[in-house]
CSV table of C-alpha atoms in Angstrom, one decimal:
chain,number,residue,atom,x,y,z
A,225,GLY,CA,19.0,14.7,25.5
A,226,ARG,CA,15.9,14.9,27.4
A,227,ALA,CA,16.9,11.9,29.7
A,228,ARG,CA,20.6,13.3,30.3
A,229,ARG,CA,19.0,16.7,31.2
A,230,ALA,CA,16.3,15.0,33.6
A,231,ALA,CA,19.8,13.5,35.3
A,232,GLY,CA,21.4,17.0,35.3
A,233,GLN,CA,23.5,15.6,32.9
A,234,ARG,CA,24.8,18.3,29.9
A,235,PRO,CA,24.0,16.9,26.3
A,236,SER,CA,27.0,16.2,24.3
A,237,ALA,CA,27.8,17.7,20.9
A,238,ALA,CA,27.1,14.5,19.1
A,239,MET,CA,23.3,14.7,20.7
A,240,VAL,CA,22.8,18.2,19.6
A,241,THR,CA,23.9,17.1,16.3
A,242,VAL,CA,21.1,14.4,15.9
A,243,LYS,CA,18.6,16.9,17.5
A,244,LEU,CA,19.2,20.0,15.6
A,245,GLY,CA,21.0,18.7,12.3
A,246,GLN,CA,24.5,19.8,10.9
A,247,ALA,CA,23.5,23.6,10.2
A,248,LEU,CA,21.9,24.4,13.9
A,249,ALA,CA,24.5,22.6,15.7
A,250,ALA,CA,27.3,24.6,14.4
A,251,ALA,CA,25.3,27.7,15.0
A,252,ALA,CA,24.6,26.4,18.8
A,253,ALA,CA,28.3,25.3,19.1
A,254,ALA,CA,29.5,29.0,18.3
A,255,THR,CA,26.7,30.8,20.3
A,256,LEU,CA,27.9,29.3,23.3
A,257,ALA,CA,29.5,32.4,24.6
A,258,MET,CA,26.4,34.6,23.4
A,259,CYS,CA,23.1,33.8,25.0
A,260,CYS,CA,23.1,34.6,28.8
A,261,SER,CA,22.9,32.1,31.2
A,262,PRO,CA,22.1,32.0,35.1
A,263,ALA,CA,24.7,29.5,34.9
A,264,ALA,CA,28.6,29.7,34.1
A,265,ALA,CA,30.2,28.0,31.1
A,266,ALA,CA,28.4,25.0,31.1
A,267,GLY,CA,24.9,27.0,31.7
A,268,SER,CA,26.2,29.1,28.7
A,269,GLU,CA,26.4,26.4,26.5
A,270,ALA,CA,23.0,24.9,27.5
A,271,GLY,CA,21.7,28.5,26.7
A,272,ALA,CA,22.8,28.4,23.7
A,273,VAL,CA,21.5,25.2,22.6
A,274,GLN,CA,18.2,26.1,24.2
A,275,ALA,CA,18.2,29.2,22.3
A,276,ALA,CA,18.2,27.2,19.3
A,277,GLU,CA,15.8,24.7,20.0
A,278,LEU,CA,13.5,27.8,21.0
A,279,LEU,CA,14.2,28.9,17.6
A,280,ALA,CA,13.3,26.2,15.6
A,281,GLN,CA,10.1,25.9,17.9
A,282,ALA,CA,9.2,29.3,17.8
A,283,ASP,CA,6.0,30.3,15.5
A,284,ASN,CA,6.7,34.3,15.3
A,285,ASP,CA,9.0,36.6,16.5
A,286,ALA,CA,7.1,37.6,19.6
A,287,ALA,CA,6.8,34.2,20.7
A,288,PHE,CA,10.5,33.8,20.2
A,289,LEU,CA,11.7,36.9,22.4
A,290,SER,CA,9.1,36.1,25.0
A,291,THR,CA,10.5,32.2,25.5
A,292,LEU,CA,14.0,33.8,25.1
A,293,ARG,CA,12.7,36.1,28.5
A,294,ASP,CA,11.0,33.6,29.9
A,295,HIS,CA,14.1,31.1,30.1
A,296,GLU,CA,16.1,34.1,31.1
A,297,LEU,CA,18.5,33.6,28.4
A,298,LEU,CA,18.7,37.8,27.6
A,299,GLN,CA,19.9,37.9,31.4
A,300,GLY,CA,23.0,36.3,33.5
A,301,GLN,CA,26.7,36.8,33.9
A,302,PRO,CA,29.1,39.0,32.3
A,303,ARG,CA,30.5,36.0,30.8
A,304,ALA,CA,27.5,35.3,29.1
A,305,CYS,CA,28.4,37.0,25.5
A,306,GLU,CA,32.2,36.6,25.5
A,307,GLY,CA,33.7,35.0,22.1
A,308,GLY,CA,31.2,37.3,20.0
A,309,VAL,CA,27.5,37.0,18.7
A,310,ASP,CA,27.3,34.0,16.6
A,311,GLY,CA,25.9,35.3,13.1
A,312,SER,CA,25.0,31.7,12.1
A,313,LEU,CA,21.7,31.8,14.8
A,314,LEU,CA,21.3,35.3,14.3
A,315,GLY,CA,21.1,35.1,10.4
A,316,SER,CA,18.8,32.1,10.8
A,317,ALA,CA,16.5,34.4,13.0
A,318,MET,CA,16.6,37.4,10.3
A,319,GLN,CA,15.6,35.0,7.7
A,320,ARG,CA,12.4,33.9,9.7
A,321,GLY,CA,11.7,37.8,10.2
A,322,PHE,CA,12.5,37.6,14.0
A,323,PHE,CA,13.9,40.9,14.0
A,324,ASP,CA,12.9,42.1,17.3
A,325,SER,CA,14.6,39.1,19.1
A,326,VAL,CA,17.9,39.6,16.6
A,327,LEU,CA,17.7,43.3,18.0
A,328,GLU,CA,17.5,42.5,21.4
A,329,LEU,CA,20.2,39.5,21.3
A,330,ILE,CA,22.6,41.8,19.6
A,331,ARG,CA,22.0,44.6,22.1
A,332,THR,CA,22.4,42.7,25.1
A,333,CYS,CA,25.9,41.6,24.4
A,334,ALA,CA,26.7,45.0,22.6
A,335,GLU,CA,26.6,46.1,26.3
A,336,ARG,CA,29.2,43.9,26.9
A,337,GLY,CA,31.5,45.4,24.1
A,338,VAL,CA,31.1,42.1,22.0
A,339,LYS,CA,31.1,42.8,18.3
A,340,VAL,CA,28.6,41.1,16.3
A,341,ASP,CA,29.9,38.5,14.1
A,342,THR,CA,30.4,39.2,10.2
A,343,GLY,CA,27.7,36.5,9.5
A,344,VAL,CA,25.1,38.9,10.8
A,345,HIS,CA,26.0,41.4,8.1
A,346,GLN,CA,26.4,38.9,5.5
A,347,SER,CA,22.6,37.6,5.8
A,348,ALA,CA,21.4,41.3,6.2
A,349,ASN,CA,23.4,42.0,2.5
A,350,SER,CA,21.7,38.6,1.1
A,351,MET,CA,18.2,39.7,2.5
A,352,ARG,CA,18.6,43.3,1.3
A,353,ARG,CA,19.6,42.1,-2.2
A,354,ARG,CA,16.6,39.6,-2.4
A,355,ILE,CA,14.2,42.5,-1.5
A,356,SER,CA,15.7,44.6,-4.0
A,357,GLU,CA,14.6,41.8,-6.9
A,358,VAL,CA,11.3,41.4,-5.6
A,359,THR,CA,10.8,45.2,-5.6
A,360,ALA,CA,12.1,45.5,-8.8
A,361,LEU,CA,10.1,42.8,-10.3
A,362,LEU,CA,6.7,44.1,-8.8
A,363,GLN,CA,7.6,47.7,-10.1
A,364,ASN,CA,8.2,45.9,-13.5
A,365,THR,CA,5.2,43.9,-13.6
A,366,ASN,CA,2.8,46.6,-12.2
A,367,ALA,CA,4.2,49.1,-14.6
A,368,ALA,CA,2.8,49.2,-18.4
A,369,GLN,CA,5.1,47.9,-20.6
A,370,THR,CA,6.7,50.1,-23.5
A,371,VAL,CA,6.4,48.7,-26.8
A,372,VAL,CA,9.1,50.0,-29.6
A,373,ALA,CA,9.5,49.4,-33.1
A,374,PRO,CA,13.1,48.2,-33.7
A,375,ALA,CA,15.6,50.0,-36.2
A,376,PHE,CA,16.4,47.7,-39.0
A,377,GLU,CA,18.3,47.7,-42.3
A,378,TRP,CA,17.7,45.7,-45.4
A,379,ALA,CA,19.5,44.2,-48.5
A,380,GLN,CA,19.1,42.1,-51.3
A,381,SER,CA,20.8,39.3,-53.4
A,382,GLY,CA,19.1,37.6,-56.5
A,383,ASP,CA,17.8,34.8,-54.3
A,384,SER,CA,17.2,36.4,-50.7
A,385,VAL,CA,16.4,39.2,-49.0
A,386,PHE,CA,18.2,40.0,-45.8
A,387,VAL,CA,16.7,42.4,-42.8
A,388,GLY,CA,19.2,43.0,-39.8
A,389,VAL,CA,17.4,43.7,-36.9
A,390,LYS,CA,18.9,46.1,-34.0
A,391,PHE,CA,16.8,45.9,-30.7
A,392,ALA,CA,17.1,49.7,-30.3
A,393,HIS,CA,14.7,52.6,-31.5
A,394,LYS,CA,17.6,54.1,-33.7
A,395,LEU,CA,20.6,52.5,-35.3
A,396,ASP,CA,23.0,54.6,-33.4
A,397,ALA,CA,21.1,54.1,-29.8
A,398,PRO,CA,22.5,51.1,-27.5
A,399,ALA,CA,21.0,48.2,-28.2
A,400,CYS,CA,19.2,45.9,-25.3
A,401,ILE,CA,21.9,43.2,-24.8
A,402,ASP,CA,19.6,41.1,-22.7
A,403,VAL,CA,16.7,40.0,-25.3
A,404,VAL,CA,14.0,37.2,-24.2
A,405,ASP,CA,10.9,35.7,-25.3
A,406,GLU,CA,11.9,36.0,-29.1
A,407,ASN,CA,8.8,34.8,-31.1
A,408,VAL,CA,9.2,35.3,-35.0
A,409,GLU,CA,6.6,34.6,-37.5
A,410,ILE,CA,7.3,34.2,-41.1
A,411,LYS,CA,4.7,34.1,-43.6
A,412,LYS,CA,4.6,34.2,-47.8
A,413,GLN,CA,4.2,37.8,-47.6
A,414,VAL,CA,4.4,38.8,-43.9
A,415,VAL,CA,7.0,38.8,-41.2
A,416,LYS,CA,6.3,39.7,-37.5
A,417,LEU,CA,8.9,39.8,-34.6
A,418,GLN,CA,8.3,39.8,-31.0
A,419,ALA,CA,10.9,40.3,-28.1
A,420,THR,CA,11.3,41.4,-24.7
A,421,CYS,CA,14.4,43.5,-23.1
A,422,LYS,CA,14.9,42.0,-20.0
A,423,GLY,CA,14.9,44.3,-16.9
A,424,LYS,CA,13.8,47.3,-18.9
A,425,ASN,CA,10.0,46.8,-19.1
A,426,LYS,CA,10.4,47.1,-22.9
A,427,ARG,CA,8.9,45.1,-25.7
A,428,PHE,CA,9.9,45.4,-29.3
A,429,SER,CA,7.5,44.8,-32.3
A,430,LEU,CA,8.1,44.6,-35.7
A,431,GLU,CA,5.6,43.6,-38.6
A,432,LEU,CA,6.5,44.0,-42.3
A,433,GLU,CA,4.5,43.4,-45.2
A,434,LEU,CA,6.5,42.4,-48.3
A,435,LEU,CA,6.2,43.8,-51.8
A,436,GLU,CA,6.9,40.1,-53.0
A,437,ALA,CA,6.2,36.8,-51.9
A,438,ILE,CA,8.9,34.4,-49.9
A,439,ASP,CA,9.4,30.6,-49.3
A,440,PRO,CA,8.8,30.5,-45.3
A,441,SER,CA,10.2,26.9,-45.1
A,442,GLN,CA,13.5,28.2,-46.4
A,443,SER,CA,13.7,31.7,-44.6
A,444,SER,CA,15.3,31.9,-41.1
A,445,TRP,CA,16.0,34.2,-38.2
A,446,ALA,CA,19.2,34.1,-36.3
A,447,MET,CA,20.5,36.1,-33.2
A,448,ALA,CA,24.0,37.5,-34.5
A,449,SER,CA,25.9,40.0,-32.3
A,450,VAL,CA,24.7,41.3,-28.7
A,451,GLY,CA,21.6,43.1,-29.4
A,452,ARG,CA,21.3,42.2,-33.0
A,453,GLY,CA,19.5,39.6,-35.0
A,454,THR,CA,19.1,38.8,-39.0
A,455,LEU,CA,16.3,37.7,-40.8
A,456,THR,CA,17.2,35.7,-44.4
A,457,LEU,CA,14.2,35.8,-46.6
A,458,VAL,CA,14.1,33.2,-49.4
A,459,LYS,CA,12.5,35.1,-52.4
A,460,ALA,CA,9.5,32.5,-54.1
A,461,ASP,CA,10.6,33.7,-57.5
A,462,ALA,CA,14.3,33.9,-57.9
A,463,PRO,CA,16.6,35.1,-59.2
A,464,ALA,CA,14.8,38.8,-59.3
A,465,LYS,CA,15.5,42.5,-58.2
A,466,TRP,CA,12.8,43.6,-55.9
A,467,GLU,CA,12.0,47.5,-56.4
A,468,ARG,CA,11.6,47.8,-52.8
A,469,LEU,CA,11.4,46.0,-49.6
A,470,LEU,CA,7.9,46.9,-48.3
A,471,LYS,CA,4.2,46.7,-50.2
A,472,SER,CA,3.5,50.0,-49.7
A,473,ALA,CA,5.9,52.4,-51.5
A,474,SER,CA,4.6,55.4,-49.1
A,475,ASP,CA,4.3,54.0,-45.7
A,476,LYS,CA,8.1,53.8,-45.2
A,477,PRO,CA,9.2,53.4,-41.4
A,478,ARG,CA,11.3,56.0,-39.8
A,479,ASN,CA,13.7,53.4,-38.6
A,480,MET,CA,14.2,51.7,-41.6
A,481,HIS,CA,17.6,51.9,-43.4
A,482,THR,CA,19.5,50.4,-46.2
A,483,TRP,CA,22.1,47.8,-45.5
A,484,TRP,CA,25.0,49.3,-47.2
A,485,GLN,CA,27.6,46.8,-46.5
A,486,LEU,CA,25.4,44.0,-48.3
A,487,HIS,CA,24.0,46.2,-50.9
A,488,GLU,CA,27.3,46.6,-52.3
A,489,LYS,CA,28.4,43.4,-52.2
A,490,TYR,CA,25.2,42.2,-54.4
A,491,ALA,CA,25.3,45.3,-56.6
A,492,ALA,CA,26.8,43.9,-59.5
A,493,GLU,CA,24.5,40.6,-59.5
A,494,LEU,CA,21.5,42.8,-59.0
A,495,ASP,CA,22.3,45.1,-62.1
A,496,LYS,CA,23.2,42.4,-64.6
A,497,LEU,CA,19.6,40.7,-63.4
A,498,GLU,CA,18.1,44.1,-64.1
A,499,ALA,CA,19.6,44.6,-67.4
A,500,ASP,CA,18.8,41.0,-68.4
A,501,ALA,CA,14.9,41.9,-67.5
A,502,GLU,CA,15.1,45.1,-69.5
A,503,ALA,CA,16.7,43.3,-72.5
A,504,ALA,CA,13.8,40.7,-72.3
A,505,ALA,CA,11.3,42.6,-72.0
A,506,LYS,CA,12.0,44.9,-74.9
A,507,ALA,CA,12.8,41.4,-77.2
A,508,GLU,CA,9.3,40.5,-75.9
A,509,GLN,CA,7.6,44.0,-77.0
A,510,GLY,CA,9.5,43.8,-80.4
A,511,SER,CA,8.2,40.2,-81.2
A,512,ALA,CA,4.7,41.5,-79.8
A,513,ASP,CA,5.0,44.7,-82.2
A,514,ASP,CA,5.7,42.1,-85.2
A,515,ALA,CA,2.9,40.3,-85.0
A,516,ALA,CA,0.3,42.9,-84.6
A,517,VAL,CA,1.0,44.3,-88.0
A,518,PRO,CA,-2.3,43.5,-90.3
A,519,PRO,CA,-1.9,42.7,-93.9
A,520,ALA,CA,-3.7,46.1,-94.8
A,521,GLU,CA,-1.2,48.1,-93.0
A,522,GLU,CA,2.0,46.9,-95.2
A,523,ALA,CA,0.9,49.4,-97.9
A,524,ALA,CA,1.9,52.2,-95.4
A,525,SER,CA,4.5,50.5,-94.2
A,526,GLU,CA,6.1,50.4,-97.4
A,527,ALA,CA,5.4,54.5,-97.9
A,528,ALA,CA,6.8,55.0,-94.6
A,529,GLY,CA,9.7,53.3,-95.9
A,530,LYS,CA,10.1,55.2,-99.1
A,531,VAL,CA,10.0,58.7,-96.9
A,532,GLU,CA,13.0,57.6,-95.2
A,533,GLN,CA,14.6,56.7,-98.3
A,534,VAL,CA,13.7,60.4,-99.6
A,535,SER,CA,14.8,61.8,-96.2
A,536,ALA,CA,18.2,59.7,-96.6
A,537,GLU,CA,19.0,60.9,-99.8
A,538,GLU,CA,18.4,65.0,-98.5
A,539,ALA,CA,20.6,64.3,-95.6
A,540,GLN,CA,22.8,63.2,-98.2
A,541,ARG,CA,22.7,66.0,-100.3
A,542,GLU,CA,22.8,68.1,-97.4
A,543,ALA,CA,26.0,66.4,-96.4
A,544,GLU,CA,27.4,67.3,-99.5
A,545,ARG,CA,26.5,71.1,-99.6
A,546,LYS,CA,28.4,71.1,-96.2
A,547,GLU,CA,31.5,69.6,-97.5
A,548,LEU,CA,31.5,72.1,-100.7
A,549,LYS,CA,31.2,75.2,-98.2
A,550,LYS,CA,33.7,73.3,-95.9
A,551,ARG,CA,36.1,73.3,-99.1
A,552,ALA,CA,35.3,77.2,-100.3
A,553,LYS,CA,35.8,78.5,-96.7
A,554,LEU,CA,39.6,76.6,-97.0
A,555,ASP,CA,40.0,78.1,-100.1
A,556,SER,CA,39.2,81.6,-99.4
A,557,LYS,CA,41.6,81.2,-96.4
A,558,LYS,CA,44.2,79.9,-99.0
A,559,VAL,CA,43.8,83.0,-101.2
A,560,VAL,CA,43.9,85.2,-98.4
A,561,LYS,CA,47.1,83.7,-97.0
A,562,GLU,CA,48.7,84.2,-100.5
A,563,ALA,CA,47.5,87.5,-100.6
A,564,LYS,CA,49.0,88.6,-97.4
A,565,LYS,CA,52.3,87.0,-98.3
A,566,ALA,CA,52.8,88.8,-101.9
A,567,THR,CA,51.7,92.0,-99.8
A,568,LYS,CA,54.3,91.4,-97.5
A,569,ALA,CA,57.2,90.7,-100.6
A,570,VAL,CA,56.0,94.1,-102.3
A,571,ASP,CA,56.5,96.1,-99.1
A,572,ALA,CA,60.0,94.5,-98.9
A,573,ALA,CA,61.1,95.5,-102.3
A,574,LEU,CA,59.5,99.2,-102.0
A,575,LYS,CA,61.6,99.6,-98.5
A,576,THR,CA,64.7,98.5,-100.2
A,577,LYS,CA,64.2,100.7,-103.3
A,578,LEU,CA,63.4,103.9,-100.8
A,579,LYS,CA,66.4,102.9,-98.7
A,580,ASP,CA,68.4,102.9,-102.1
A,581,ILE,CA,67.5,106.2,-103.3
A,582,ASP,CA,68.1,107.9,-99.9
A,583,ASP,CA,71.3,106.8,-99.7
A,584,LYS,CA,72.2,107.9,-103.6
A,585,ALA,CA,70.6,111.4,-102.3
A,586,GLY,CA,73.1,111.4,-99.2
A,587,GLU,CA,76.1,110.8,-101.4
A,588,GLU,CA,75.0,113.6,-103.9
A,589,LYS,CA,74.6,116.1,-101.1
A,590,LYS,CA,77.9,115.2,-99.4
A,591,ALA,CA,79.8,115.5,-102.9
A,592,GLU,CA,78.2,118.9,-103.2
A,593,GLU,CA,79.5,120.3,-99.7
A,594,ASP,CA,83.0,118.7,-100.6
């Protein structure tokens, strides 16, 4: 290319491609009408190629702008900007931070009524997004991270304990949908969970000291639906029903709840385990009591048996007395009923007799009148 320029010949597109690479060659070819040159069409193309070369060689914005002015690429004929301002070259300059040069190039051609290529807007939007990402990352890095105890609900079966964790401060609050850096530690009687809500500068931390021991090798953690996870803790002594989840009966977390769906699912199984445990305890206590009675207390036990027998006889007599009273009461009611019946019969007979007398007296009176 240098040899051809020395000989006064214009470099070909192929030579430009070899010199600048495919990306800069495309930018240079589209910028033929942008960069102003003292020459005509040939001069415009040479100016565009020269601008791309200068951009690749420039160390900073001021040097690039000064070089453009020294080579008179920002001045020239009215044809210099026809075809529009090429966004590829300007985008490359923007990405290198050469904004003064970009403004000067756009201003030069805007004076001639030439619109800026949409590639410039695309480059600007891309840079704006990246700057926003950097700013957000800096803010999250510098700000103090908020530590939150996640809400959770629990239930149990005869073999396992289930802890459903929601990455939110309350069960009815929206959950963090982008949880990262999950760290779960399951020990014999302690469970620890750490996780970060990406983009929220919030860290979740949960530590549970369990009432009974579990088997860490058989226990597990798994992410469930969005913003939720489940701990499945296998009981070391199973089957059994735990009285509660935590070792402390008084220090209950505010965001701890019963997992009602699983609670109802295993309710029958847990009730049976509880009934079996009570029966076994009673049987064991009865055997212990029998073994604890010494020979010296047999007489007292026999006397107590006699007292119980006397009490039973008295109870029988009391029952007989109650039965007799009941019968007497029934008999009394029967007598009263029969007396009432006899009284009614006498009253009826008297009424009939009085009626006959009245009738007879009426007949005699009528006869006297006749």
